Amino acid sequence: MSTEEKKPLFRDLTGEDPDPEVTEIESLCVNCHSNGMTRLLLTRIPHYKNVVLMSFSCEECGFENNEIQPGGAIAEFGIRWKLRVEGATDLNRQVVKSDYTRVYIPELEFEIPAQSQKGEVTTVEGILARAMSGLAQDQEARRREHPDAADQIDGFVKRLHALRSLETMWNLELEDISGIIITRSAMYLPLSPEGAASSLPGSITPADPRQGCYERLAADEVLRFATNCPDCDAPADTNMKLTKIPHFKEVVIMATVCEACGHRTNEVKSGGGIEEKGVKFEVKIANRDDFSRDILKSETCSMSIPELDLEVGGRALGGRFTTAEGIIRAFIDQLGNAPALQGDSPAVAKENLQMFIAKLEEVLDCKRPITLILDDPAGNSYVQSLSDDPSKYDDGMKVEYYERTDEQNDELGINDMKTEGYENSS
């Protein structure tokens, strides 16, 4: 039996890999029509995604061509990067750009349109060097035939060289509708499919383990196990920990982050069984302090807002530990991305959907007070009280424990449970 370690198809792009799996294919040179060699490398750029690097070289004429292609599906959103170049470190930043990357330097009003260059792995300085090389090409012929145009190009190349020499600080903007582009440590803005930038500042949800409540749930022991990303199927790690929510119970938090495509999934499960009674929370939300309440919503907990005629089932948002603000933002995000509400024949008219989202935005801006009702027949949900006395509830919330109906017990599978005499059953 072979004990050779199985390696993933797409491995991290690193100089420490002693045996990168490169595929060589004999190919026709488009320059001299001799046979050259194309080398293919399937690799994974850490904290980014799978890509295919292609390199062609011809020994006859010396022609070379390098490009990069995505190793997975096109991203859901386009992406725009903005970088302030202030020093040598910025010039050395790695840039991965695709065929669809548009490059723009506002100080020079200089643009490299999308699909005018092949994708490549380069640096900020490399972008400048390639632009200068391209502009300098055929300059000798221009000086003979169009001397004025040649002088203008020489002057522009000098301005690019000044940026490369850091004689002044400047800005680099990169935009890609395919979502393939990446630069190390720069700021980016995601684009919606229509091209408008959107963001949700201040959102506190478990969508990002570095934000909000996950910091408060730091624990000494975290269980990590290997999984696969549900989006791109790349190897990923799932972190799981058991933590105690004060004045409530133990819960299991699981978070998966795919370094290949950036996909994140999060789940919160009760650390115990179904409670003896269901629980219903009515929470008044009218000011900024009300948004700071911690909320543990289980998968069996439904949510409603009477003022907006809103009702959603427990599985709509899944199990999550967040805040009142985070749970509303998560619902807005889910509405915006729901397949049934998109396309040419959505289940709800786009105008009505936009109006409803606008009302939820008004709630977040404290312009529309609401009552958030969380109803969990399993009793595994929790809402933080803002009272100084942990044994009492504040005036802004009401809690009711109730006996489940037979229908609710059936939905939870309790009616099918056999808790007595099972050891004698055949």
Coordinates of C-alpha atoms in Angstrom, one line a residue:
M1 CA 0.0 0.0 0.0
S2 CA 1.4 3.4 -1.0
T3 CA 2.0 5.8 1.9
E4 CA 2.7 8.8 -0.4
E5 CA 0.9 11.9 1.0
K6 CA -2.0 13.1 -1.2
K7 CA -1.6 16.7 -2.1
P8 CA -4.5 19.0 -3.1
L9 CA -4.9 19.8 -6.8
F10 CA -4.4 23.5 -6.1
R11 CA -1.5 24.1 -3.6
D12 CA -0.4 27.4 -2.0
L13 CA 1.7 29.7 -4.2
T14 CA 5.0 29.7 -2.3
G15 CA 8.7 29.3 -2.9
E16 CA 8.9 26.7 -0.2
D17 CA 7.1 24.0 -2.3
P18 CA 10.0 21.7 -3.4
D19 CA 8.0 19.9 -6.0
P20 CA 5.4 22.1 -7.8
E21 CA 3.4 20.1 -10.3
V22 CA 4.0 21.9 -13.6
T23 CA 2.4 20.5 -16.8
E24 CA 4.4 21.2 -20.0
I25 CA 2.6 21.3 -23.4
E26 CA 4.3 21.8 -26.8
S27 CA 2.6 24.8 -28.4
L28 CA 2.8 26.9 -31.6
C29 CA 4.6 30.2 -31.3
V30 CA 2.4 33.0 -32.6
N31 CA 5.4 35.2 -33.3
C32 CA 7.6 32.9 -35.5
H33 CA 5.3 29.9 -35.9
S34 CA 7.9 27.5 -34.5
N35 CA 7.2 25.1 -31.7
G36 CA 7.5 26.5 -28.2
M37 CA 6.6 25.3 -24.7
T38 CA 3.6 26.2 -22.5
R39 CA 3.9 25.5 -18.8
L40 CA 0.8 25.3 -16.6
L41 CA 0.8 25.5 -12.8
L42 CA -2.4 25.0 -10.8
T43 CA -1.9 26.9 -7.6
R44 CA -3.8 28.6 -4.7
I45 CA -2.9 32.1 -3.7
P46 CA -3.2 32.2 0.1
H47 CA -6.3 34.2 1.4
Y48 CA -7.6 34.4 -2.2
K49 CA -8.6 31.7 -4.6
N50 CA -7.4 29.0 -7.0
V51 CA -5.7 30.2 -10.2
V52 CA -4.0 28.7 -13.3
L53 CA -0.6 30.2 -14.1
M54 CA 0.4 29.8 -17.8
S55 CA 3.9 30.6 -19.2
F56 CA 4.9 30.3 -22.8
S57 CA 8.5 30.6 -24.2
C58 CA 10.0 30.0 -27.7
E59 CA 13.6 29.0 -27.9
E60 CA 13.7 30.0 -31.6
C61 CA 12.8 33.7 -31.4
G62 CA 12.8 34.3 -27.7
F63 CA 9.1 35.3 -27.6
E64 CA 7.5 34.9 -24.1
N65 CA 4.0 35.2 -22.9
N66 CA 2.6 34.9 -19.3
E67 CA -1.0 35.0 -18.1
I68 CA -3.2 33.9 -15.3
Q69 CA -6.7 32.4 -15.4
P70 CA -9.2 31.7 -12.6
G71 CA -9.3 28.1 -11.4
G72 CA -12.9 28.4 -10.3
A73 CA -16.2 30.2 -11.0
I74 CA -16.4 33.9 -11.6
A75 CA -17.0 35.7 -8.3
E76 CA -20.5 36.9 -7.4
F77 CA -19.3 40.5 -7.2
G78 CA -16.9 42.7 -9.1
I79 CA -14.2 44.3 -7.0
R80 CA -12.4 47.7 -6.9
W81 CA -9.1 48.3 -5.2
K82 CA -7.7 51.7 -4.3
L83 CA -4.1 52.0 -3.2
R84 CA -2.1 55.1 -2.1
V85 CA 1.5 54.6 -3.2
E86 CA 3.7 56.4 -0.7
G87 CA 6.9 54.3 -0.5
A88 CA 9.0 51.4 -1.8
T89 CA 6.9 49.0 0.1
D90 CA 3.8 50.0 -1.9
L91 CA 5.7 49.6 -5.2
N92 CA 6.6 46.0 -4.1
R93 CA 3.0 45.0 -3.3
Q94 CA 2.0 41.9 -5.2
V95 CA -0.9 42.3 -7.7
V96 CA -2.9 39.4 -9.2
K97 CA -5.0 40.8 -12.1
S98 CA -7.1 39.1 -14.7
D99 CA -7.9 39.8 -18.4
Y100 CA -10.8 42.0 -17.1
T101 CA -8.8 44.3 -14.9
R102 CA -9.0 48.0 -15.6
V103 CA -6.0 50.0 -14.3
Y104 CA -6.3 53.8 -13.7
I105 CA -3.9 56.4 -12.3
P106 CA -6.0 59.5 -11.6
E107 CA -3.0 61.9 -11.3
L108 CA -2.0 61.2 -14.9
E109 CA -5.5 60.4 -16.2
F110 CA -3.9 57.2 -17.4
E111 CA -6.0 54.2 -18.1
I112 CA -5.3 50.6 -19.2
P113 CA -8.7 49.3 -20.3
A114 CA -10.0 45.9 -19.3
Q115 CA -9.2 43.1 -21.8
S116 CA -6.3 45.1 -23.3
Q117 CA -3.8 42.9 -21.4
K118 CA -3.6 39.3 -20.3
G119 CA -3.9 38.4 -16.6
E120 CA -0.7 38.2 -14.7
V121 CA 0.9 38.0 -11.3
T122 CA 3.0 41.2 -10.9
T123 CA 3.7 44.1 -8.6
V124 CA 2.7 47.8 -8.5
E125 CA 6.1 48.6 -10.0
G126 CA 5.6 45.9 -12.6
I127 CA 2.4 47.6 -13.8
L128 CA 4.3 50.8 -14.3
A129 CA 7.3 49.0 -16.0
R130 CA 4.9 47.2 -18.4
A131 CA 3.1 50.4 -19.3
M132 CA 6.4 52.2 -19.9
S133 CA 7.7 49.4 -22.1
G134 CA 4.5 49.3 -24.1
L135 CA 4.5 53.0 -24.7
A136 CA 8.2 53.0 -25.7
Q137 CA 7.6 50.3 -28.3
D138 CA 8.0 51.5 -31.9
Q139 CA 9.1 54.9 -30.7
E140 CA 12.0 55.0 -33.3
A141 CA 9.5 54.6 -36.2
R142 CA 7.2 57.3 -34.7
R143 CA 10.1 59.8 -34.4
R144 CA 10.6 59.4 -38.2
E145 CA 7.0 59.4 -39.2
H146 CA 5.2 61.3 -36.3
P147 CA 7.8 63.3 -34.3
D148 CA 5.2 65.3 -32.4
A149 CA 3.4 62.2 -31.2
A150 CA 6.7 60.6 -30.3
D151 CA 7.7 63.6 -28.2
Q152 CA 4.4 63.5 -26.3
I153 CA 4.8 59.8 -25.6
D154 CA 8.4 60.5 -24.3
G155 CA 7.0 63.1 -22.0
F156 CA 4.4 60.8 -20.7
V157 CA 6.9 58.0 -20.1
K158 CA 9.0 60.5 -18.0
R159 CA 5.9 61.2 -15.9
L160 CA 5.4 57.4 -15.3
H161 CA 9.1 57.1 -14.4
A162 CA 8.6 59.9 -11.9
L163 CA 5.9 57.9 -10.2
R164 CA 8.1 54.8 -10.3
S165 CA 10.9 56.9 -8.6
L166 CA 8.5 58.1 -5.9
E167 CA 9.1 61.7 -6.7
T168 CA 5.6 62.3 -5.5
M169 CA 2.8 60.2 -3.9
W170 CA 0.1 58.9 -6.2
N171 CA -2.9 56.7 -6.4
L172 CA -3.5 53.4 -8.2
E173 CA -7.1 52.2 -8.9
L174 CA -7.8 48.6 -10.1
E175 CA -11.3 47.5 -11.0
D176 CA -12.3 44.0 -12.2
I177 CA -15.9 42.9 -13.0
S178 CA -14.9 39.3 -12.6
G179 CA -13.7 39.7 -9.0
I180 CA -10.4 38.1 -9.7
I181 CA -8.0 40.9 -8.8
I182 CA -6.1 41.1 -5.5
T183 CA -3.4 43.3 -4.1
R184 CA -1.6 42.6 -0.8
S185 CA -2.8 44.8 2.1
A186 CA -4.6 47.3 0.1
M187 CA -8.2 48.6 0.7
Y188 CA -10.9 47.2 -1.5
L189 CA -14.6 48.0 -2.2
P190 CA -16.9 45.2 -3.4
L191 CA -19.1 46.1 -6.4
S192 CA -22.7 45.0 -6.8
P193 CA -23.6 43.4 -10.2
E194 CA -24.9 46.8 -11.4
G195 CA -21.5 48.4 -10.5
A196 CA -22.5 50.4 -7.5
A197 CA -20.3 50.1 -4.4
S198 CA -22.2 49.0 -1.3
S199 CA -21.2 48.4 2.3
L200 CA -22.8 47.8 5.7
P201 CA -20.6 49.8 8.2
G202 CA -20.8 48.9 11.8
S203 CA -22.4 45.5 11.2
I204 CA -21.7 43.1 14.1
T205 CA -22.5 39.5 13.0
P206 CA -20.7 36.2 13.1
A207 CA -20.1 36.5 9.4
D208 CA -16.6 37.7 10.4
P209 CA -15.0 36.0 13.4
R210 CA -12.9 39.0 14.0
Q211 CA -15.9 41.3 14.7
G212 CA -18.1 41.8 17.7
C213 CA -19.3 38.9 19.7
Y214 CA -16.7 36.3 18.7
E215 CA -14.1 38.4 20.5
R216 CA -16.2 38.2 23.6
L217 CA -16.5 34.4 23.3
A218 CA -12.7 33.8 23.4
A219 CA -12.0 30.4 24.9
D220 CA -8.9 28.4 25.7
E221 CA -9.8 25.3 23.7
V222 CA -10.8 25.3 20.0
L223 CA -11.3 22.1 18.0
R224 CA -10.2 22.3 14.4
F225 CA -11.1 19.8 11.8
A226 CA -10.6 19.6 8.0
T227 CA -13.6 20.2 5.7
N228 CA -14.2 21.4 2.2
C229 CA -15.6 24.8 1.1
P230 CA -19.2 24.5 0.0
D231 CA -18.6 27.1 -2.7
C232 CA -15.3 26.1 -4.4
D233 CA -14.7 22.7 -2.8
A234 CA -11.1 23.7 -1.8
P235 CA -9.7 22.2 1.5
A236 CA -10.7 24.4 4.5
D237 CA -10.7 24.3 8.3
T238 CA -13.7 24.5 10.5
N239 CA -13.1 25.9 14.0
M240 CA -15.5 24.7 16.8
K241 CA -15.7 25.6 20.4
L242 CA -18.0 25.2 23.3
T243 CA -18.7 28.3 25.3
K244 CA -20.9 29.5 28.1
I245 CA -23.2 32.5 27.5
P246 CA -23.6 34.2 30.9
H247 CA -27.0 33.7 32.5
F248 CA -28.0 31.2 29.8
K249 CA -26.4 28.0 28.8
E250 CA -23.5 26.4 26.8
V251 CA -23.6 26.7 23.0
V252 CA -21.4 25.3 20.2
I253 CA -20.0 27.8 17.8
M254 CA -18.7 26.6 14.4
A255 CA -17.0 28.9 11.9
T256 CA -15.5 28.0 8.5
V257 CA -13.4 30.4 6.4
C258 CA -12.2 29.3 3.0
E259 CA -8.8 30.9 2.2
A260 CA -9.2 29.9 -1.5
C261 CA -12.4 31.9 -2.3
G262 CA -13.1 33.8 0.9
H263 CA -16.5 32.1 1.6
R264 CA -17.5 32.1 5.2
T265 CA -20.1 30.0 7.0
N266 CA -21.1 30.1 10.6
E267 CA -23.4 28.1 12.8
V268 CA -24.5 28.2 16.4
K269 CA -25.9 25.1 18.0
S270 CA -27.3 24.5 21.5
G271 CA -24.9 22.6 23.8
G272 CA -27.8 20.9 25.4
G273 CA -31.1 19.4 24.4
I274 CA -34.5 20.8 23.9
E275 CA -35.7 22.8 26.9
E276 CA -38.8 21.9 28.8
K277 CA -40.6 25.0 27.6
G278 CA -40.5 27.3 24.6
V279 CA -39.5 30.9 25.0
K280 CA -40.7 34.1 23.4
F281 CA -38.9 37.4 23.5
E282 CA -40.4 40.8 22.7
V283 CA -37.7 43.5 22.4
K284 CA -38.3 47.2 21.8
I285 CA -35.8 48.7 19.4
A286 CA -35.9 52.5 19.3
N287 CA -32.4 53.9 20.0
R288 CA -28.7 53.0 19.5
D289 CA -28.4 51.3 22.9
D290 CA -31.1 48.8 21.9
F291 CA -29.0 47.6 19.0
S292 CA -26.2 46.5 21.3
R293 CA -28.1 43.7 22.8
D294 CA -26.5 40.3 22.4
I295 CA -28.9 37.8 20.7
L296 CA -28.5 34.1 20.3
K297 CA -30.9 32.9 17.7
S298 CA -31.2 29.1 17.2
E299 CA -32.3 27.4 14.0
T300 CA -35.7 26.7 15.5
C301 CA -36.3 30.4 16.4
S302 CA -38.7 32.3 14.2
M303 CA -38.5 36.1 13.9
S304 CA -41.2 38.7 13.3
I305 CA -41.6 42.5 13.3
P306 CA -45.3 43.5 13.6
E307 CA -44.8 47.1 12.6
L308 CA -43.5 45.9 9.2
D309 CA -45.7 42.8 8.8
L310 CA -42.6 40.7 8.7
E311 CA -42.4 37.1 9.6
V312 CA -39.6 34.6 8.9
G313 CA -39.0 31.1 9.9
G314 CA -36.2 29.8 12.0
R315 CA -34.1 28.4 9.2
A316 CA -34.2 31.7 7.2
L317 CA -31.2 33.2 9.1
G318 CA -30.0 29.9 10.6
G319 CA -28.4 29.8 14.1
R320 CA -26.2 32.7 15.0
F321 CA -24.9 34.7 17.9
T322 CA -25.0 38.4 17.1
T323 CA -26.6 41.6 18.2
A324 CA -30.0 43.2 17.5
E325 CA -28.3 45.3 14.8
G326 CA -26.5 42.4 13.4
I327 CA -29.6 40.3 13.0
I328 CA -31.4 43.1 11.1
R329 CA -28.4 43.7 8.8
A330 CA -28.2 39.9 8.2
F331 CA -31.9 39.9 7.1
I332 CA -31.3 42.9 4.8
D333 CA -28.3 41.1 3.2
Q334 CA -30.3 37.9 2.8
L335 CA -33.2 39.8 1.1
G336 CA -30.7 41.4 -1.3
N337 CA -29.2 38.0 -2.3
A338 CA -32.2 35.7 -2.3
P339 CA -32.5 33.9 -5.7
A340 CA -36.3 34.0 -5.6
L341 CA -36.3 37.8 -5.3
Q342 CA -33.8 38.3 -8.1
G343 CA -33.9 37.7 -11.9
D344 CA -36.4 38.7 -14.5
S345 CA -39.4 37.2 -12.7
P346 CA -38.9 37.7 -9.0
A347 CA -41.5 36.5 -6.5
V348 CA -41.8 40.1 -5.2
A349 CA -41.7 43.2 -7.3
K350 CA -38.3 44.9 -7.1
E351 CA -39.9 48.2 -6.2
N352 CA -41.7 46.7 -3.2
L353 CA -38.5 44.9 -2.1
Q354 CA -36.5 48.1 -2.3
M355 CA -39.2 49.9 -0.3
F356 CA -39.1 47.2 2.4
I357 CA -35.3 47.3 2.6
A358 CA -35.5 51.1 2.9
K359 CA -37.8 50.6 5.9
L360 CA -35.3 48.3 7.5
E361 CA -32.6 50.8 6.9
E362 CA -34.7 53.4 8.7
V363 CA -34.9 51.1 11.6
L364 CA -31.0 50.9 11.7
D365 CA -30.9 54.7 11.5
C366 CA -33.2 54.9 14.6
K367 CA -35.9 56.6 12.5
R368 CA -38.5 53.8 12.8
P369 CA -39.0 52.1 16.2
I370 CA -40.0 48.5 16.1
T371 CA -40.7 45.4 18.2
L372 CA -38.5 42.5 17.5
I373 CA -40.2 39.2 18.4
L374 CA -38.2 36.0 18.7
D375 CA -40.1 32.8 19.3
D376 CA -38.2 29.6 19.9
P377 CA -40.3 26.5 20.8
A378 CA -37.1 24.6 21.6
G379 CA -36.2 27.2 24.2
N380 CA -32.6 27.5 22.9
S381 CA -32.5 31.2 22.1
Y382 CA -31.4 34.1 24.3
V383 CA -31.6 37.9 24.4
Q384 CA -29.4 39.9 26.7
S385 CA -31.0 42.1 29.3
L386 CA -29.6 45.6 29.7
S387 CA -30.6 45.8 33.3
D388 CA -27.9 46.4 35.9
D389 CA -29.4 43.5 37.9
P390 CA -28.7 40.3 35.9
S391 CA -31.6 38.6 37.6
K392 CA -34.1 41.0 36.2
Y393 CA -35.2 42.1 32.7
D394 CA -35.1 45.7 31.6
D395 CA -38.2 47.7 30.6
G396 CA -37.4 47.3 26.9
M397 CA -37.9 43.5 26.8
K398 CA -40.6 41.0 27.7
V399 CA -39.9 37.3 28.1
E400 CA -42.6 34.5 28.1
Y401 CA -42.0 30.8 28.8
Y402 CA -44.8 28.6 27.4
E403 CA -45.9 25.0 27.0
R404 CA -45.4 23.8 23.5
T405 CA -48.4 22.7 21.4
D406 CA -48.6 19.1 20.1
E407 CA -47.9 20.5 16.6
Q408 CA -44.7 22.2 17.8
N409 CA -43.6 19.0 19.6
D410 CA -44.2 17.1 16.3
E411 CA -42.1 19.6 14.4
L412 CA -39.2 19.2 16.9
G413 CA -39.5 15.4 16.7
I414 CA -40.4 15.1 20.3
N415 CA -43.5 13.0 19.7
D416 CA -41.4 10.4 17.9
M417 CA -38.8 10.1 20.7
K418 CA -38.9 6.9 22.8
T419 CA -37.4 7.7 26.2
E420 CA -38.7 4.7 28.3
G421 CA -38.4 1.0 27.8
Y422 CA -36.2 1.3 24.6
E423 CA -33.7 -1.2 26.1
N424 CA -36.4 -4.0 25.9
S425 CA -37.5 -3.2 22.3
S426 CA -36.6 -5.6 19.6

